[in-house]
Amino acid sequence: MAKAVYDFIIKNGYSFNEKLEPVELFDSLIRNKFKEPLSVSYLKTLTCLARTLKEELVSKGKISLQFINSIPLRYNNNTSYNTTRRHLNVLVNYLYENNFPIERSKLKSRKQEETLHKPIDNVKKLLAKVKAFNEDLYLCCLFTYGCLLRPHQEIRLLKWEDFTSDLSHIRLSGNQVKSKRNRIVPVSLKIREILKRKEGHLNIFTGLKQPYSRSYFIQLWRRFKRLNPEVDREITLYSFRHSGAIDIFKRTGSITKLQKAMGHSSMTVSLTYLRGLEVAELKEGDMPMI
């Protein structure tokens, strides 16, 4: 008899658990999602989107598919659209999979052009100019070119504990890099000679626990360009990374090594760095033997 009653209750959608109101359920699920090991910047982005969704839920009593689609559609720039769409889908899919009343978006990604930063003709000459301007910016450029790290996150947030004891390598976990994959990067002797190790938990630029703001190197580079108008206007901090990629390929001829050095998840992305680069033509000896 008891089993029959239980089966009837379950079959008709009743529950022994107290049913949460939509806002309470939303808050509970979002809290659980944010307990996952997420990078600081990624968590900040998801928090902003979650706040937007909650405001709509509180105001309208539900989160409609039309509203969900309207968030990425605000952007005309394809990169911004794709990024927002991807992050938003992470939250919406999580809510959907945990029985929150919400529809999944069916918006497709947009094709976007890869941003190609102009290579530097004379890296040593430009580095000398940067060194005379600011030591922090100089070290940032060295890491960007010599270690192929990205300046505004991967380099800016570096701590001494990210280096091996002899400073010969940098070890970054997946939540510290764009590709979300662990990276081990060799550090050249020229860079090691400049470094003066401090306590592991300290940022290598500030000497404190806290790093500089995200705009730190952006502002330094702008000031450097204003004071050095002879530097090509199209040269950016990422031009050092692009130039380093080309140098690696010219010396090794290996796309696989280039992909690994750049920390790319796809070889297709690595190939974009070689656009316009003259690659040696195939010779008869390069062809498969019969």
XYZ file of C-alpha atoms in Angstrom:
290
model
C 0.000 0.000 0.000
C 2.754 2.452 0.999
C 4.642 1.742 -2.234
C 1.515 2.384 -4.300
C 1.008 5.761 -2.604
C 4.672 6.658 -3.138
C 4.517 5.693 -6.826
C 1.342 7.773 -7.259
C 3.026 10.818 -5.688
C 6.122 10.557 -7.871
C 4.108 9.860 -11.046
C 2.005 12.979 -10.561
C 4.940 15.312 -10.029
C 4.699 15.709 -6.278
C 7.872 16.024 -4.216
C 8.813 15.541 -0.602
C 11.236 18.444 -0.954
C 10.047 22.011 -0.505
C 9.670 23.617 -3.924
C 11.795 26.720 -4.303
C 10.486 29.911 -5.843
C 12.108 30.759 -9.226
C 14.372 33.474 -7.788
C 15.466 31.232 -4.909
C 16.160 28.348 -7.296
C 18.073 30.676 -9.616
C 20.248 31.982 -6.774
C 20.900 28.476 -5.474
C 21.986 27.133 -8.873
C 24.174 30.132 -9.654
C 25.903 29.791 -6.280
C 26.640 26.143 -7.057
C 27.959 27.049 -10.495
C 30.290 29.657 -9.036
C 31.761 27.110 -6.624
C 33.498 25.509 -9.605
C 37.222 26.350 -10.123
C 36.836 29.399 -12.380
C 39.429 32.052 -13.161
C 38.864 35.497 -11.625
C 38.185 37.193 -14.967
C 35.841 34.415 -16.126
C 33.932 34.481 -12.833
C 33.581 38.257 -13.124
C 32.100 37.910 -16.624
C 29.644 35.194 -15.583
C 28.626 37.200 -12.493
C 27.730 40.185 -14.673
C 25.613 38.015 -16.990
C 23.943 36.248 -14.046
C 22.994 39.645 -12.615
C 21.391 40.618 -15.938
C 19.388 37.382 -16.038
C 18.258 37.758 -12.421
C 17.078 41.345 -12.982
C 14.878 40.093 -15.819
C 13.590 37.224 -13.657
C 12.701 39.541 -10.768
C 11.096 42.084 -13.099
C 9.110 39.763 -15.408
C 8.819 36.589 -13.331
C 10.606 34.570 -16.020
C 13.581 34.680 -18.372
C 12.230 34.489 -21.914
C 14.135 33.133 -24.895
C 13.670 36.495 -26.593
C 15.468 38.223 -23.716
C 18.288 35.649 -23.700
C 18.868 36.164 -27.429
C 18.785 39.942 -27.045
C 21.916 39.956 -24.865
C 24.495 38.869 -27.483
C 22.493 40.526 -30.296
C 23.323 43.908 -28.779
C 26.789 43.577 -30.292
C 27.536 44.371 -33.923
C 31.143 43.252 -33.485
C 31.303 39.525 -34.260
C 33.980 38.821 -31.656
C 31.991 40.504 -28.868
C 28.832 38.723 -30.021
C 30.497 35.293 -30.031
C 32.176 35.821 -26.663
C 28.966 36.986 -24.963
C 26.937 34.202 -26.605
C 29.420 31.572 -25.419
C 29.517 32.809 -21.810
C 25.737 33.234 -21.681
C 25.198 29.681 -22.946
C 27.329 28.371 -20.076
C 24.859 29.814 -17.556
C 21.669 29.060 -19.494
C 22.675 25.453 -20.191
C 23.593 24.918 -16.535
C 20.231 26.292 -15.390
C 18.367 24.179 -17.967
C 20.202 20.991 -17.035
C 19.324 21.563 -13.378
C 15.578 21.840 -14.011
C 15.274 25.623 -13.980
C 12.426 26.763 -16.294
C 14.421 28.318 -19.128
C 14.853 27.737 -22.862
C 18.202 27.200 -24.533
C 19.288 29.716 -27.131
C 19.719 28.473 -30.688
C 21.689 31.473 -31.919
C 24.611 30.448 -34.114
C 28.139 31.776 -33.811
C 29.265 34.362 -36.347
C 32.322 34.100 -38.525
C 35.029 36.441 -37.287
C 38.325 37.585 -38.696
C 41.427 36.737 -36.705
C 43.173 39.873 -35.485
C 46.607 39.924 -37.048
C 49.095 42.192 -35.335
C 51.766 43.620 -37.574
C 55.169 41.904 -37.161
C 58.150 43.999 -36.051
C 60.965 44.494 -38.559
C 63.711 45.066 -35.981
C 62.799 43.621 -32.573
C 66.129 44.439 -30.877
C 65.957 48.090 -31.910
C 62.398 48.474 -30.643
C 63.195 46.674 -27.377
C 66.046 49.125 -26.773
C 63.624 52.041 -27.129
C 61.146 50.400 -24.752
C 63.879 49.729 -22.177
C 64.868 53.390 -22.167
C 61.230 54.319 -21.554
C 60.088 51.932 -18.786
C 61.547 48.790 -17.184
C 58.171 47.144 -16.520
C 57.066 47.590 -20.121
C 60.457 46.320 -21.293
C 60.116 43.140 -19.222
C 56.555 42.689 -20.485
C 57.765 42.944 -24.105
C 60.560 40.449 -23.402
C 58.070 37.922 -22.020
C 55.679 38.558 -24.914
C 58.380 37.996 -27.531
C 60.686 35.534 -25.763
C 58.083 33.383 -23.984
C 55.087 34.036 -26.268
C 52.858 34.882 -23.306
C 49.904 37.258 -23.587
C 50.663 40.627 -21.954
C 47.455 41.788 -20.289
C 46.629 38.646 -18.308
C 49.273 35.923 -18.457
C 52.229 38.301 -18.000
C 50.621 40.988 -15.825
C 49.472 38.381 -13.281
C 52.766 36.464 -13.064
C 53.969 35.580 -9.561
C 57.373 34.285 -8.546
C 55.810 30.957 -7.643
C 54.942 30.494 -11.334
C 58.683 30.094 -12.047
C 60.826 27.042 -11.382
C 63.489 27.451 -8.692
C 66.199 28.269 -11.258
C 63.872 30.612 -13.205
C 64.405 28.505 -16.340
C 60.714 27.781 -16.893
C 57.285 29.304 -16.247
C 54.508 26.916 -15.275
C 50.958 28.152 -15.734
C 47.827 26.185 -14.858
C 44.795 26.078 -17.123
C 42.921 28.807 -15.242
C 45.813 31.227 -15.854
C 45.865 31.007 -19.651
C 43.430 31.687 -22.471
C 43.548 28.148 -23.885
C 42.609 26.666 -20.447
C 45.455 24.159 -20.852
C 48.475 23.881 -18.580
C 51.552 25.511 -20.102
C 55.263 25.125 -19.403
C 57.319 27.821 -21.108
C 61.140 28.058 -21.277
C 62.678 31.357 -20.122
C 65.725 32.566 -22.040
C 68.988 33.473 -20.301
C 68.571 37.135 -21.317
C 65.297 37.339 -19.401
C 66.595 35.338 -16.424
C 69.486 37.786 -15.989
C 66.987 40.595 -15.401
C 64.807 38.742 -12.905
C 65.437 39.108 -9.180
C 63.449 36.480 -7.324
C 61.310 37.473 -4.355
C 58.764 35.642 -2.209
C 56.633 33.216 -4.210
C 53.221 34.787 -3.585
C 54.312 38.242 -4.794
C 53.564 39.663 -8.226
C 56.766 40.067 -10.262
C 55.925 43.662 -11.275
C 54.355 45.223 -8.180
C 56.337 43.273 -5.573
C 53.014 42.927 -3.743
C 50.256 40.328 -3.576
C 48.066 42.455 -5.830
C 48.940 42.958 -9.528
C 48.592 46.187 -11.467
C 45.201 46.858 -13.072
C 44.379 45.319 -16.443
C 44.976 48.643 -18.195
C 48.524 49.035 -16.807
C 50.463 47.862 -19.853
C 47.879 49.338 -22.221
C 48.464 52.807 -20.783
C 52.255 52.376 -20.715
C 52.273 51.326 -24.370
C 50.131 54.309 -25.376
C 52.486 56.693 -23.589
C 55.480 55.008 -25.218
C 53.922 55.379 -28.678
C 53.157 59.066 -28.076
C 56.766 59.721 -27.089
C 58.105 57.681 -30.021
C 56.024 58.721 -33.063
C 58.540 57.077 -35.404
C 57.294 53.648 -34.266
C 54.781 52.278 -36.784
C 51.229 53.081 -35.651
C 50.123 49.497 -36.373
C 52.685 47.974 -33.992
C 51.058 46.760 -30.752
C 52.220 44.819 -27.705
C 50.881 41.694 -29.413
C 53.186 42.418 -32.352
C 56.009 41.065 -30.171
C 54.122 37.776 -29.817
C 53.385 37.644 -33.537
C 57.045 38.329 -34.329
C 58.155 35.634 -31.885
C 55.828 33.126 -33.555
C 57.259 33.868 -36.990
C 60.809 33.550 -35.643
C 60.061 30.116 -34.159
C 58.579 28.861 -37.416
C 61.465 30.195 -39.503
C 63.995 28.431 -37.274
C 62.144 25.143 -36.751
C 59.835 24.853 -39.756
C 57.413 23.026 -37.444
C 53.759 24.026 -37.129
C 53.404 21.572 -34.231
C 56.197 23.248 -32.247
C 54.701 26.645 -33.028
C 51.283 25.526 -31.781
C 52.792 24.198 -28.547
C 54.893 27.322 -27.999
C 51.901 29.601 -28.544
C 49.621 27.535 -26.319
C 46.971 27.298 -29.027
C 44.240 24.672 -28.735
C 43.991 24.472 -32.521
C 46.648 24.345 -35.223
C 44.333 26.468 -37.381
C 44.871 29.417 -35.040
C 48.649 28.968 -35.201
C 48.523 29.032 -39.003
C 46.932 32.495 -38.982
C 50.179 33.874 -37.571
C 51.977 32.760 -40.731
C 49.756 34.553 -43.241
C 51.832 36.355 -45.809
C 54.989 34.534 -44.729
C 56.903 32.951 -47.571
C 57.108 29.215 -46.965
C 59.664 27.172 -48.874
C 58.226 25.385 -51.908
C 58.056 21.606 -52.007
C 60.912 19.795 -53.700
C 60.863 16.380 -55.350
C 62.681 14.882 -52.363
C 59.933 16.089 -50.039
C 57.275 14.001 -51.774
C 56.199 10.489 -50.635
C 58.436 7.709 -51.933
C 56.941 5.088 -54.239
